[in-house]
Amino acid sequence: MSSIKLDNLTKKYGEIDVIKGVNIEIKSGEFVVIVGPSGCGKSTMLRMIAGLEKITNGNVLIDGKVVNDIEPAKRDVAMVFQSYALYPHLSVFENIAFGLKIAKLNKDLIKTKVSQVASALELSDQLNKLPKQLSGGQRQRVAIARAMVREPKVFLFDEPLSNLDAGLRVNTRIELAKLHQSISATMVYVTHDQVEALTLAEKIVVLNEGVVEQYGTPMELYFKPVNKFIAGFIGSPKMNFIDAKVVEVNKKGCKLNILDKVIDSYFSFRNVQCDQRLSLGIRPENLTVVSQRDCLFNGSVEIIEYLGEYNLIYIRIPQQELLCIKVDIKLSFNVSDDVCLGAQSENIHVFNEDGLSIYE
Ligand code: ADP
Ligand code: MG
């Protein structure tokens, strides 16, 4: 087990800043997921931890020791890529054993280690097969087994499930979670898929254009997003945003003008000023159809998606993006219905004009 620290980690390709001074501490045994849109620098960051990419500025520390100039093979780190890169002419056993043979371990020890790992990843019956005789999920498990058998201090995964179809992705995700529980190694896992991040991670790093937007537990990111980027990125379907303006502030709270209508009741938001423009963030599961009395704004039903367990209703509101609400299948809606929408005050996220969260 090993801790990792990224200290002002910076990467430039020529004039282009790709990683812009990242500071992160990963505790020994933690499962940390780096998530962000395609091209934001996730692979570059992981490759710098592995030693496959030169560091422009700052430090990578493993167990408190700067490893910037230590070659990949000596960092005791194993990396699993999106493409499994197995040797096609070698059996599953030989693929898993490859690194151990290079390290000149004795044959019996290799056999013991490979069979232990194969058993953990349910590959015991596949050891004599060639990679082409396996499914995509099994091949990816072989790639993971090849990393595991070396018993590295740190596992690095770069979108390891992206090439698998949806069902296998879920199964292999569960395998990975089990693997982490059983060997409690430090794992850093890169994905562009926020569902994968939320389900696997103990902590999530959200990276955007080479900058860490937020680093926290899945719950912190979901319930206390620090800015609109995080709020919109974490959660599916994504959070709705509605423009508002503060028209009065007093002891009772503040009064808001939402979409050109002053709302009668007071909101408990603090740290806001009269005339301040706000963006209200409400998740589809928190935005509900309400009576006229509790109405924050109204709109008309434009699209209905039936998803079995629940329905998603998309609502058109003048001068706003289409809003999405998640509703019980028992509620019936028709296209063009006019609806009043509302939300509990505690479920409204408030952002200032710079897109930063205002929490009490
Ligand atoms: P991600 O893994 O998040 O999709 P990458 O880390 O692969 O993103 O890339 C981040 C940015 O760095 C991208 O804009 C990419 O074009 C650029 N980049 C990656 N590798 C190189 C390279 N060898 N030379 C120049 N630019 C690169
Ligand atoms: Mg990548």
Short mmCIF file of C-alpha atoms and ligand atoms in Angstrom, two decimals:
data_model
loop_
_atom_site.label_atom_id
_atom_site.label_comp_id
_atom_site.label_asym_id
_atom_site.label_seq_id
_atom_site.Cartn_x
_atom_site.Cartn_y
_atom_site.Cartn_z
CA MET A 1 0.00 0.00 0.00
CA SER A 2 1.16 3.49 -0.79
CA SER A 3 0.13 7.09 -0.60
CA ILE A 4 0.43 9.40 -3.60
CA LYS A 5 0.86 13.14 -3.58
CA LEU A 6 0.72 15.45 -6.57
CA ASP A 7 2.39 18.69 -5.71
CA ASN A 8 1.77 21.56 -8.15
CA LEU A 9 1.93 19.00 -10.96
CA THR A 10 2.23 20.75 -14.31
CA LYS A 11 2.49 19.56 -17.90
CA LYS A 12 3.10 21.60 -21.00
CA TYR A 13 3.23 20.33 -24.57
CA GLY A 14 5.20 23.13 -26.20
CA GLU A 15 3.25 26.29 -25.39
CA ILE A 16 0.09 24.43 -24.43
CA ASP A 17 -0.70 23.99 -20.73
CA VAL A 18 -2.35 20.62 -20.34
CA ILE A 19 -2.08 20.12 -16.55
CA LYS A 20 -2.11 23.40 -14.68
CA GLY A 21 -0.68 22.94 -11.21
CA VAL A 22 -2.60 20.06 -9.65
CA ASN A 23 -2.42 19.45 -5.90
CA ILE A 24 -3.91 16.20 -4.65
CA GLU A 25 -3.23 13.76 -1.84
CA ILE A 26 -4.31 10.15 -2.15
CA LYS A 27 -4.16 8.10 1.03
CA SER A 28 -2.73 4.63 1.15
CA GLY A 29 -5.37 2.08 0.10
CA GLU A 30 -7.78 4.64 -1.28
CA PHE A 31 -9.75 4.19 -4.52
CA VAL A 32 -9.65 7.56 -6.25
CA VAL A 33 -11.35 8.23 -9.58
CA ILE A 34 -10.23 11.03 -11.88
CA VAL A 35 -13.20 12.05 -14.01
CA GLY A 36 -13.61 14.79 -16.58
CA PRO A 37 -14.55 15.47 -20.19
CA SER A 38 -12.51 14.01 -23.01
CA GLY A 39 -9.24 15.92 -23.55
CA CYS A 40 -9.13 17.48 -20.05
CA GLY A 41 -5.79 15.81 -19.22
CA LYS A 42 -6.76 12.65 -17.31
CA SER A 43 -4.46 10.26 -19.18
CA THR A 44 -1.62 12.75 -19.07
CA MET A 45 -1.93 12.99 -15.27
CA LEU A 46 -2.02 9.21 -14.85
CA ARG A 47 0.94 8.75 -17.17
CA MET A 48 2.95 11.23 -15.10
CA ILE A 49 2.20 9.18 -11.97
CA ALA A 50 3.30 6.04 -13.83
CA GLY A 51 6.47 7.72 -15.08
CA LEU A 52 5.51 7.40 -18.75
CA GLU A 53 5.31 11.15 -19.28
CA LYS A 54 7.88 13.75 -18.37
CA ILE A 55 6.85 16.24 -15.69
CA THR A 56 7.18 19.90 -16.72
CA ASN A 57 6.91 21.30 -13.19
CA GLY A 58 6.01 20.17 -9.69
CA ASN A 59 6.39 16.75 -8.12
CA VAL A 60 4.89 13.28 -7.94
CA LEU A 61 5.48 11.69 -4.53
CA ILE A 62 4.87 8.04 -3.73
CA ASP A 63 5.04 7.25 -0.02
CA GLY A 64 6.46 10.69 0.62
CA LYS A 65 9.33 10.24 -1.83
CA VAL A 66 9.71 12.34 -4.98
CA VAL A 67 9.72 9.90 -7.92
CA ASN A 68 9.98 12.39 -10.81
CA ASP A 69 13.27 10.91 -12.01
CA ILE A 70 12.58 7.29 -11.17
CA GLU A 71 11.90 5.12 -14.20
CA PRO A 72 8.44 3.49 -14.55
CA ALA A 73 9.62 -0.07 -13.82
CA LYS A 74 11.13 1.03 -10.50
CA ARG A 75 8.04 2.89 -9.22
CA ASP A 76 6.21 -0.30 -8.24
CA VAL A 77 3.16 0.88 -10.12
CA ALA A 78 0.99 -1.17 -12.52
CA MET A 79 -1.08 0.44 -15.23
CA VAL A 80 -4.09 -1.05 -17.05
CA PHE A 81 -5.12 0.61 -20.31
CA GLN A 82 -8.34 0.83 -22.28
CA SER A 83 -6.94 -1.54 -24.92
CA TYR A 84 -5.87 -4.66 -23.11
CA ALA A 85 -2.68 -5.18 -25.17
CA LEU A 86 -2.35 -8.91 -24.47
CA TYR A 87 0.19 -11.03 -26.34
CA PRO A 88 -2.02 -12.83 -28.89
CA HIS A 89 0.26 -15.85 -29.30
CA LEU A 90 0.60 -16.50 -25.56
CA SER A 91 -1.94 -18.34 -23.41
CA VAL A 92 -3.82 -16.58 -20.63
CA PHE A 93 -1.45 -18.20 -18.12
CA GLU A 94 1.62 -16.98 -20.02
CA ASN A 95 0.17 -13.50 -20.41
CA ILE A 96 -0.45 -13.21 -16.68
CA ALA A 97 2.93 -14.76 -15.84
CA PHE A 98 4.88 -12.63 -18.30
CA GLY A 99 6.22 -10.02 -15.86
CA LEU A 100 7.10 -12.64 -13.27
CA LYS A 101 9.12 -14.63 -15.83
CA ILE A 102 11.01 -11.49 -16.80
CA ALA A 103 11.70 -10.94 -13.08
CA LYS A 104 13.07 -14.53 -13.05
CA LEU A 105 10.84 -15.90 -10.29
CA ASN A 106 10.97 -19.68 -9.93
CA LYS A 107 8.38 -21.74 -11.79
CA ASP A 108 6.46 -23.02 -8.77
CA LEU A 109 6.12 -19.57 -7.28
CA ILE A 110 4.87 -18.21 -10.62
CA LYS A 111 2.30 -20.99 -10.81
CA THR A 112 1.04 -20.30 -7.28
CA LYS A 113 0.77 -16.56 -7.83
CA VAL A 114 -0.96 -16.88 -11.22
CA SER A 115 -3.50 -19.37 -9.91
CA GLN A 116 -4.31 -17.19 -6.89
CA VAL A 117 -4.93 -14.14 -9.08
CA ALA A 118 -6.81 -16.17 -11.71
CA SER A 119 -9.09 -17.51 -9.03
CA ALA A 120 -9.81 -14.01 -7.64
CA LEU A 121 -10.77 -12.81 -11.12
CA GLU A 122 -12.64 -15.99 -12.10
CA LEU A 123 -10.20 -16.91 -14.82
CA SER A 124 -9.12 -20.32 -13.47
CA ASP A 125 -10.86 -22.18 -16.30
CA GLN A 126 -9.41 -19.94 -18.99
CA LEU A 127 -5.69 -20.28 -18.29
CA ASN A 128 -4.90 -22.49 -21.29
CA LYS A 129 -6.85 -20.44 -23.80
CA LEU A 130 -5.52 -17.81 -26.17
CA PRO A 131 -6.78 -14.21 -25.82
CA LYS A 132 -8.80 -14.48 -29.03
CA GLN A 133 -10.87 -17.28 -27.45
CA LEU A 134 -12.03 -14.96 -24.65
CA SER A 135 -14.77 -12.34 -24.45
CA GLY A 136 -13.86 -8.65 -24.11
CA GLY A 137 -14.65 -8.75 -20.39
CA GLN A 138 -12.45 -11.78 -19.82
CA ARG A 139 -9.60 -10.20 -21.78
CA GLN A 140 -9.80 -7.08 -19.65
CA ARG A 141 -9.71 -9.27 -16.54
CA VAL A 142 -6.54 -10.92 -17.88
CA ALA A 143 -5.00 -7.47 -18.26
CA ILE A 144 -5.98 -6.68 -14.67
CA ALA A 145 -4.64 -10.06 -13.51
CA ARG A 146 -1.32 -9.34 -15.23
CA ALA A 147 -1.11 -6.10 -13.21
CA MET A 148 -2.29 -7.72 -9.96
CA VAL A 149 0.14 -10.62 -10.03
CA ARG A 150 3.05 -8.22 -9.69
CA GLU A 151 1.54 -7.01 -6.40
CA PRO A 152 2.30 -3.38 -7.12
CA LYS A 153 1.98 -0.66 -4.51
CA VAL A 154 -0.27 1.33 -6.80
CA PHE A 155 -2.73 0.40 -9.54
CA LEU A 156 -3.42 2.91 -12.28
CA PHE A 157 -6.40 2.32 -14.59
CA ASP A 158 -6.99 4.36 -17.73
CA GLU A 159 -10.61 3.91 -18.86
CA PRO A 160 -10.29 0.11 -18.56
CA LEU A 161 -13.98 -0.54 -19.23
CA SER A 162 -14.57 1.78 -22.19
CA ASN A 163 -14.26 -0.98 -24.79
CA LEU A 164 -16.79 -3.26 -23.12
CA ASP A 165 -20.50 -3.32 -23.85
CA ALA A 166 -22.90 -1.98 -21.23
CA GLY A 167 -23.68 -5.22 -19.40
CA LEU A 168 -20.07 -6.33 -19.14
CA ARG A 169 -19.05 -2.88 -18.03
CA VAL A 170 -21.30 -3.19 -14.99
CA ASN A 171 -20.03 -6.71 -14.18
CA THR A 172 -16.39 -5.79 -14.52
CA ARG A 173 -17.01 -2.65 -12.45
CA ILE A 174 -18.33 -4.84 -9.65
CA GLU A 175 -15.27 -7.13 -10.04
CA LEU A 176 -13.00 -4.12 -9.65
CA ALA A 177 -14.82 -2.93 -6.55
CA LYS A 178 -14.50 -6.43 -5.04
CA LEU A 179 -10.83 -6.53 -6.03
CA HIS A 180 -10.20 -3.27 -4.21
CA GLN A 181 -11.97 -4.55 -1.10
CA SER A 182 -9.96 -7.76 -1.07
CA ILE A 183 -6.46 -6.40 -1.70
CA SER A 184 -6.94 -2.86 -0.40
CA ALA A 185 -4.28 -1.47 -2.74
CA THR A 186 -4.11 2.19 -3.68
CA MET A 187 -5.99 2.62 -6.93
CA VAL A 188 -6.25 5.58 -9.26
CA TYR A 189 -8.86 5.13 -11.94
CA VAL A 190 -9.52 7.42 -14.89
CA THR A 191 -12.87 7.65 -16.67
CA HIS A 192 -15.01 10.16 -18.56
CA ASP A 193 -18.12 8.40 -17.20
CA GLN A 194 -19.52 10.05 -14.09
CA VAL A 195 -21.67 7.01 -13.22
CA GLU A 196 -18.53 4.88 -13.10
CA ALA A 197 -16.90 7.55 -10.93
CA LEU A 198 -19.81 7.77 -8.48
CA THR A 199 -20.15 4.00 -8.12
CA LEU A 200 -16.47 3.07 -7.78
CA ALA A 201 -14.78 5.93 -6.02
CA GLU A 202 -14.09 6.60 -2.40
CA LYS A 203 -13.00 10.01 -3.60
CA ILE A 204 -13.42 11.74 -6.94
CA VAL A 205 -11.17 14.27 -8.64
CA VAL A 206 -13.09 16.28 -11.22
CA LEU A 207 -10.65 17.58 -13.81
CA ASN A 208 -11.59 20.26 -16.34
CA GLU A 209 -9.10 21.70 -18.81
CA GLY A 210 -6.17 20.62 -16.64
CA VAL A 211 -7.56 22.15 -13.44
CA VAL A 212 -9.05 20.29 -10.45
CA GLU A 213 -12.56 21.72 -10.05
CA GLN A 214 -13.33 19.66 -6.93
CA TYR A 215 -11.85 16.77 -4.95
CA GLY A 216 -14.18 15.00 -2.56
CA THR A 217 -16.37 12.01 -1.81
CA PRO A 218 -19.17 11.13 -4.26
CA MET A 219 -21.69 12.47 -1.72
CA GLU A 220 -19.86 15.79 -1.32
CA LEU A 221 -19.76 16.30 -5.08
CA TYR A 222 -23.42 15.40 -5.47
CA PHE A 223 -24.82 17.38 -2.54
CA LYS A 224 -22.30 20.23 -2.28
CA PRO A 225 -20.93 20.94 -5.76
CA VAL A 226 -18.59 23.92 -5.45
CA ASN A 227 -19.53 25.39 -8.82
CA LYS A 228 -21.86 25.05 -11.79
CA PHE A 229 -19.40 22.89 -13.71
CA ILE A 230 -19.44 20.21 -10.99
CA ALA A 231 -23.18 20.62 -10.47
CA GLY A 232 -23.84 20.00 -14.15
CA PHE A 233 -21.25 17.24 -14.53
CA ILE A 234 -22.17 15.02 -11.58
CA GLY A 235 -25.67 13.52 -11.65
CA SER A 236 -27.74 12.15 -14.50
CA PRO A 237 -29.86 13.56 -16.03
CA LYS A 238 -28.00 16.74 -15.30
CA MET A 239 -29.02 19.51 -12.94
CA ASN A 240 -31.37 22.21 -14.28
CA PHE A 241 -30.34 25.85 -14.02
CA ILE A 242 -32.83 28.71 -13.79
CA ASP A 243 -32.02 32.44 -13.74
CA ALA A 244 -33.15 34.48 -10.78
CA LYS A 245 -32.54 37.87 -9.18
CA VAL A 246 -32.59 38.93 -5.54
CA VAL A 247 -35.18 41.68 -5.05
CA GLU A 248 -35.27 41.99 -1.26
CA VAL A 249 -33.16 40.81 1.68
CA ASN A 250 -34.29 40.97 5.29
CA LYS A 251 -34.43 38.96 8.52
CA LYS A 252 -36.87 36.46 7.02
CA GLY A 253 -34.52 35.63 4.16
CA CYS A 254 -34.57 36.85 0.59
CA LYS A 255 -37.21 37.41 -2.03
CA LEU A 256 -36.50 36.36 -5.58
CA ASN A 257 -37.62 37.33 -9.00
CA ILE A 258 -37.62 34.10 -11.01
CA LEU A 259 -38.16 34.48 -14.75
CA ASP A 260 -39.72 37.94 -14.42
CA LYS A 261 -42.07 37.00 -11.61
CA VAL A 262 -41.54 37.92 -7.97
CA ILE A 263 -42.13 34.89 -5.76
CA ASP A 264 -44.23 35.56 -2.69
CA SER A 265 -42.37 33.42 -0.18
CA TYR A 266 -38.95 33.97 1.33
CA PHE A 267 -35.92 31.82 0.55
CA SER A 268 -33.45 30.99 3.29
CA PHE A 269 -30.37 31.69 1.15
CA ARG A 270 -27.75 33.71 2.99
CA ASN A 271 -24.74 35.56 1.65
CA VAL A 272 -26.78 37.16 -1.11
CA GLN A 273 -27.36 40.85 -1.80
CA CYS A 274 -30.22 42.85 -3.19
CA ASP A 275 -30.14 43.05 -7.02
CA GLN A 276 -27.69 40.15 -7.21
CA ARG A 277 -28.20 37.81 -10.17
CA LEU A 278 -28.28 34.11 -9.32
CA SER A 279 -28.53 30.82 -11.06
CA LEU A 280 -30.69 28.29 -9.23
CA GLY A 281 -29.68 24.66 -9.67
CA ILE A 282 -32.35 22.01 -9.20
CA ARG A 283 -31.84 18.32 -9.99
CA PRO A 284 -34.51 16.52 -12.09
CA GLU A 285 -35.39 14.36 -9.06
CA ASN A 286 -35.97 17.49 -6.91
CA LEU A 287 -38.03 19.52 -9.36
CA THR A 288 -41.68 18.62 -8.99
CA VAL A 289 -45.07 19.51 -10.35
CA VAL A 290 -46.83 21.63 -7.72
CA SER A 291 -50.04 23.56 -7.21
CA GLN A 292 -50.31 27.22 -8.24
CA ARG A 293 -49.64 28.26 -4.63
CA ASP A 294 -46.11 26.72 -4.54
CA CYS A 295 -45.30 27.54 -8.14
CA LEU A 296 -41.79 28.90 -8.78
CA PHE A 297 -42.30 28.99 -12.55
CA ASN A 298 -44.40 27.34 -15.21
CA GLY A 299 -43.83 25.87 -18.63
CA SER A 300 -45.23 23.40 -21.12
CA VAL A 301 -44.45 19.73 -21.61
CA GLU A 302 -42.40 19.21 -24.77
CA ILE A 303 -41.01 15.67 -24.64
CA ILE A 304 -41.86 12.61 -22.54
CA GLU A 305 -39.38 9.76 -22.12
CA TYR A 306 -40.74 6.50 -20.68
CA LEU A 307 -37.95 4.67 -18.87
CA GLY A 308 -39.99 1.97 -17.12
CA GLU A 309 -39.00 2.70 -13.54
CA TYR A 310 -39.71 6.42 -13.91
CA ASN A 311 -40.41 8.95 -16.65
CA LEU A 312 -38.44 12.00 -17.70
CA ILE A 313 -40.50 15.00 -18.73
CA TYR A 314 -38.80 17.84 -20.61
CA ILE A 315 -40.39 21.20 -20.10
CA ARG A 316 -40.10 24.29 -22.25
CA ILE A 317 -39.75 27.60 -20.45
CA PRO A 318 -39.25 30.79 -22.44
CA GLN A 319 -35.60 31.92 -22.64
CA GLN A 320 -34.30 28.94 -20.64
CA GLU A 321 -32.79 25.63 -21.61
CA LEU A 322 -35.25 22.75 -21.73
CA LEU A 323 -35.82 21.64 -18.12
CA CYS A 324 -35.94 17.99 -17.11
CA ILE A 325 -37.99 16.51 -14.30
CA LYS A 326 -38.03 12.92 -13.10
CA VAL A 327 -41.56 11.75 -12.30
CA ASP A 328 -43.37 8.69 -11.00
CA ILE A 329 -44.81 6.52 -13.79
CA LYS A 330 -48.24 6.81 -12.16
CA LEU A 331 -48.41 10.51 -13.02
CA SER A 332 -49.70 11.05 -16.52
CA PHE A 333 -48.63 13.90 -18.76
CA ASN A 334 -49.39 14.91 -22.30
CA VAL A 335 -47.31 16.96 -24.69
CA SER A 336 -48.32 20.67 -24.47
CA ASP A 337 -49.71 20.36 -20.92
CA ASP A 338 -49.02 23.48 -18.87
CA VAL A 339 -47.37 22.66 -15.54
CA CYS A 340 -46.34 24.58 -12.43
CA LEU A 341 -42.95 23.59 -11.08
CA GLY A 342 -41.49 23.96 -7.63
CA ALA A 343 -38.77 22.60 -5.33
CA GLN A 344 -38.02 22.43 -1.62
CA SER A 345 -35.73 25.24 -0.60
CA GLU A 346 -33.10 22.80 0.76
CA ASN A 347 -32.91 21.12 -2.66
CA ILE A 348 -32.06 24.32 -4.48
CA HIS A 349 -28.37 24.94 -5.18
CA VAL A 350 -27.51 28.60 -5.53
CA PHE A 351 -24.74 29.93 -7.75
CA ASN A 352 -23.51 33.48 -8.14
CA GLU A 353 -22.77 35.23 -11.42
CA ASP A 354 -19.31 33.64 -11.53
CA GLY A 355 -20.89 30.19 -11.27
CA LEU A 356 -19.62 29.61 -7.72
CA SER A 357 -21.83 27.96 -5.10
CA ILE A 358 -23.28 30.06 -2.33
CA TYR A 359 -23.84 27.82 0.67
CA GLU A 360 -24.93 28.89 4.12
P1 ADP B 1 -7.96 12.83 -21.58
O1 ADP B 1 -7.27 11.56 -21.18
O2 ADP B 1 -8.59 13.56 -20.44
O3 ADP B 1 -8.95 12.62 -22.68
P2 ADP B 1 -5.31 13.61 -22.46
O4 ADP B 1 -4.54 13.61 -21.20
O5 ADP B 1 -5.11 12.43 -23.37
O6 ADP B 1 -6.86 13.84 -22.16
O7 ADP B 1 -4.94 14.92 -23.29
C1 ADP B 1 -5.04 16.20 -22.75
C2 ADP B 1 -4.65 17.23 -23.78
O8 ADP B 1 -3.29 17.12 -24.10
C3 ADP B 1 -5.41 17.08 -25.09
O9 ADP B 1 -5.76 18.36 -25.53
C4 ADP B 1 -4.42 16.44 -26.00
O10 ADP B 1 -4.64 16.83 -27.34
C5 ADP B 1 -3.09 16.98 -25.49
N1 ADP B 1 -1.98 16.02 -25.71
C6 ADP B 1 -1.92 14.77 -25.21
N2 ADP B 1 -0.76 14.18 -25.57
C7 ADP B 1 -0.08 15.08 -26.33
C8 ADP B 1 1.20 15.08 -27.01
N3 ADP B 1 2.01 14.01 -26.97
N4 ADP B 1 1.54 16.21 -27.67
C9 ADP B 1 0.73 17.29 -27.71
N5 ADP B 1 -0.46 17.36 -27.09
C10 ADP B 1 -0.87 16.27 -26.41
MG MG B 2 -7.51 9.58 -21.90
#
